[in-house]
Amino acid sequence: MDYRYVDKEYDDFTNEELDQAVKVDAAAVLDKFFLDAQCDEYYIVGKSLGTIAMSLEVKKRRFEQAKLIWLTPLIDQPGVLDAMIDSPHRALCFIGDQDRYYSEENYRKLEANPNLASKLYPGLNHSLEYGDRPVDSIGMLQDIIADIDKF
């Protein structure tokens, strides 16, 4: 899903209202998709804001067997953190220690989930970049894609 929560119509939304919009919109899109879906295997991938919706959706029965990929999850959000800590799903997590949503304390909590393989990248920011090091950023993205491919 590609959402446009940076458009002008969302300028006056509080963080709570924005979180709710993400959850409601994602649920509506997925409900419509599953009217005709004929899939036996699911992968759910969420990046940033998408991990808010993902944290709710993975609790639904239709995703019991889904594999999860958390890209720069908002682990400062209790709902996202709890979903990741308590998840029985096989999952991958990729985050950098320069991500504004990263917390060492919360990341350590993630490491306690045996179903979740977490990768912490020193120097990586929320955009999955190393700031002024584009070549290193590309190399890191190649590593992430290779890990996802193996998953």
Short mmCIF file of C-alpha atoms in Angstrom, two decimals:
data_model
loop_
_atom_site.label_atom_id
_atom_site.label_comp_id
_atom_site.label_asym_id
_atom_site.label_seq_id
_atom_site.Cartn_x
_atom_site.Cartn_y
_atom_site.Cartn_z
CA MET A 1 0.00 0.00 0.00
CA ASP A 2 1.19 3.46 -0.79
CA TYR A 3 -0.29 6.03 1.51
CA ARG A 4 -0.10 9.78 1.27
CA TYR A 5 -0.29 10.89 4.89
CA VAL A 6 2.10 13.74 4.12
CA ASP A 7 -0.50 15.46 1.89
CA LYS A 8 -2.05 18.75 3.06
CA GLU A 9 -5.32 17.13 4.10
CA TYR A 10 -3.46 15.40 6.95
CA ASP A 11 -1.59 18.49 8.20
CA ASP A 12 -3.96 19.01 11.15
CA PHE A 13 -4.04 15.34 12.22
CA THR A 14 -2.61 14.49 15.62
CA ASN A 15 -0.21 11.52 15.83
CA GLU A 16 -3.05 9.45 17.29
CA GLU A 17 -5.38 10.39 14.43
CA LEU A 18 -2.69 9.59 11.88
CA ASP A 19 -2.04 6.20 13.52
CA GLN A 20 -5.77 5.46 13.41
CA ALA A 21 -5.99 6.47 9.74
CA VAL A 22 -3.12 4.08 8.90
CA LYS A 23 -4.84 1.22 10.74
CA VAL A 24 -8.26 1.81 9.21
CA ASP A 25 -6.94 2.32 5.67
CA ALA A 26 -4.73 -0.77 5.77
CA ALA A 27 -7.55 -2.93 7.12
CA ALA A 28 -9.89 -1.70 4.36
CA VAL A 29 -7.38 -2.47 1.61
CA LEU A 30 -6.58 -5.92 3.00
CA ASP A 31 -10.26 -6.78 3.53
CA LYS A 32 -10.96 -5.91 -0.12
CA PHE A 33 -7.93 -7.93 -1.29
CA PHE A 34 -9.03 -11.00 0.65
CA LEU A 35 -12.46 -11.03 -0.96
CA ASP A 36 -10.84 -12.62 -4.05
CA ALA A 37 -7.45 -13.81 -2.77
CA GLN A 38 -6.48 -17.41 -3.41
CA CYS A 39 -3.11 -17.50 -1.66
CA ASP A 40 -1.75 -20.23 0.58
CA GLU A 41 1.32 -18.37 1.74
CA TYR A 42 1.59 -14.79 2.96
CA TYR A 43 4.42 -12.41 3.63
CA ILE A 44 3.60 -9.15 5.33
CA VAL A 45 6.14 -6.37 4.88
CA GLY A 46 5.85 -3.11 6.74
CA LYS A 47 8.12 -0.06 6.70
CA SER A 48 7.86 2.74 9.21
CA LEU A 49 4.19 3.84 9.41
CA GLY A 50 3.22 0.54 7.82
CA THR A 51 4.41 -1.28 10.93
CA ILE A 52 1.59 0.37 12.90
CA ALA A 53 -1.04 -1.28 10.70
CA MET A 54 1.02 -4.45 10.50
CA SER A 55 1.03 -4.78 14.30
CA LEU A 56 -2.78 -5.10 14.24
CA GLU A 57 -3.22 -7.08 11.05
CA VAL A 58 -0.87 -9.90 12.08
CA LYS A 59 -3.23 -10.76 14.93
CA LYS A 60 -6.01 -11.67 12.51
CA ARG A 61 -6.74 -15.34 11.88
CA ARG A 62 -6.10 -15.08 8.15
CA PHE A 63 -2.44 -14.26 8.89
CA GLU A 64 -1.74 -17.08 11.36
CA GLN A 65 0.85 -18.61 9.04
CA ALA A 66 2.21 -15.38 7.58
CA LYS A 67 5.89 -14.54 7.63
CA LEU A 68 6.71 -10.99 8.66
CA ILE A 69 9.32 -8.48 7.56
CA TRP A 70 9.66 -5.37 9.74
CA LEU A 71 11.64 -2.59 8.01
CA THR A 72 12.55 0.30 10.34
CA PRO A 73 9.67 -0.56 12.68
CA LEU A 74 8.36 2.11 15.03
CA ILE A 75 9.57 0.31 18.14
CA ASP A 76 8.94 3.42 20.21
CA GLN A 77 5.21 2.72 19.74
CA PRO A 78 3.93 0.29 22.41
CA GLY A 79 1.55 -1.46 19.97
CA VAL A 80 4.29 -2.15 17.45
CA LEU A 81 6.82 -3.20 20.08
CA ASP A 82 4.36 -5.53 21.82
CA ALA A 83 3.30 -7.12 18.53
CA MET A 84 6.93 -7.84 17.69
CA ILE A 85 7.84 -9.14 21.15
CA ASP A 86 4.82 -11.44 21.43
CA SER A 87 4.59 -12.60 17.82
CA PRO A 88 4.58 -16.34 17.12
CA HIS A 89 5.29 -15.62 13.43
CA ARG A 90 8.62 -16.25 11.75
CA ALA A 91 9.93 -12.77 11.18
CA LEU A 92 12.82 -10.54 10.16
CA CYS A 93 13.55 -7.07 11.48
CA PHE A 94 15.93 -4.48 10.03
CA ILE A 95 16.72 -1.25 11.87
CA GLY A 96 19.61 1.15 12.32
CA ASP A 97 20.91 2.63 15.53
CA GLN A 98 20.57 6.12 14.00
CA ASP A 99 16.87 5.60 13.30
CA ARG A 100 14.92 8.19 15.29
CA TYR A 101 12.55 5.42 16.44
CA TYR A 102 15.33 3.12 17.63
CA SER A 103 15.85 2.47 21.31
CA GLU A 104 18.50 0.11 22.61
CA GLU A 105 16.22 -0.93 25.47
CA ASN A 106 13.34 -1.77 23.14
CA TYR A 107 15.62 -3.49 20.64
CA ARG A 108 16.92 -5.78 23.41
CA LYS A 109 13.30 -6.76 24.12
CA LEU A 110 12.92 -7.80 20.48
CA GLU A 111 15.93 -10.06 20.73
CA ALA A 112 14.08 -12.16 23.31
CA ASN A 113 11.61 -13.41 20.68
CA PRO A 114 13.11 -16.61 19.19
CA ASN A 115 10.87 -16.29 16.10
CA LEU A 116 12.26 -12.87 15.22
CA ALA A 117 15.65 -12.54 13.52
CA SER A 118 16.76 -8.95 14.09
CA LYS A 119 19.53 -7.07 12.37
CA LEU A 120 20.84 -3.84 13.83
CA TYR A 121 22.92 -1.66 11.51
CA PRO A 122 25.31 0.81 13.19
CA GLY A 123 25.00 4.24 11.57
CA LEU A 124 21.86 3.44 9.56
CA ASN A 125 19.01 5.97 9.70
CA HIS A 126 15.24 5.64 9.33
CA SER A 127 15.47 5.95 5.54
CA LEU A 128 17.69 2.85 5.43
CA GLU A 129 20.62 5.09 4.52
CA TYR A 130 24.01 5.97 5.92
CA GLY A 131 23.52 9.71 5.45
CA ASP A 132 26.36 10.95 3.25
CA ARG A 133 27.57 7.45 2.25
CA PRO A 134 25.39 6.43 -0.72
CA VAL A 135 27.62 3.55 -1.86
CA ASP A 136 27.51 1.99 1.62
CA SER A 137 23.74 2.53 1.67
CA ILE A 138 23.35 0.62 -1.59
CA GLY A 139 25.50 -2.21 -0.25
CA MET A 140 23.40 -2.41 2.90
CA LEU A 141 20.20 -2.55 0.84
CA GLN A 142 21.71 -5.40 -1.17
CA ASP A 143 22.37 -7.25 2.10
CA ILE A 144 18.81 -6.70 3.30
CA ILE A 145 17.34 -7.88 0.01
CA ALA A 146 19.56 -10.99 0.11
CA ASP A 147 18.36 -11.77 3.65
CA ILE A 148 14.73 -11.32 2.60
CA ASP A 149 15.30 -13.54 -0.44
CA LYS A 150 16.67 -16.33 1.80
CA PHE A 151 13.74 -15.94 4.14
#
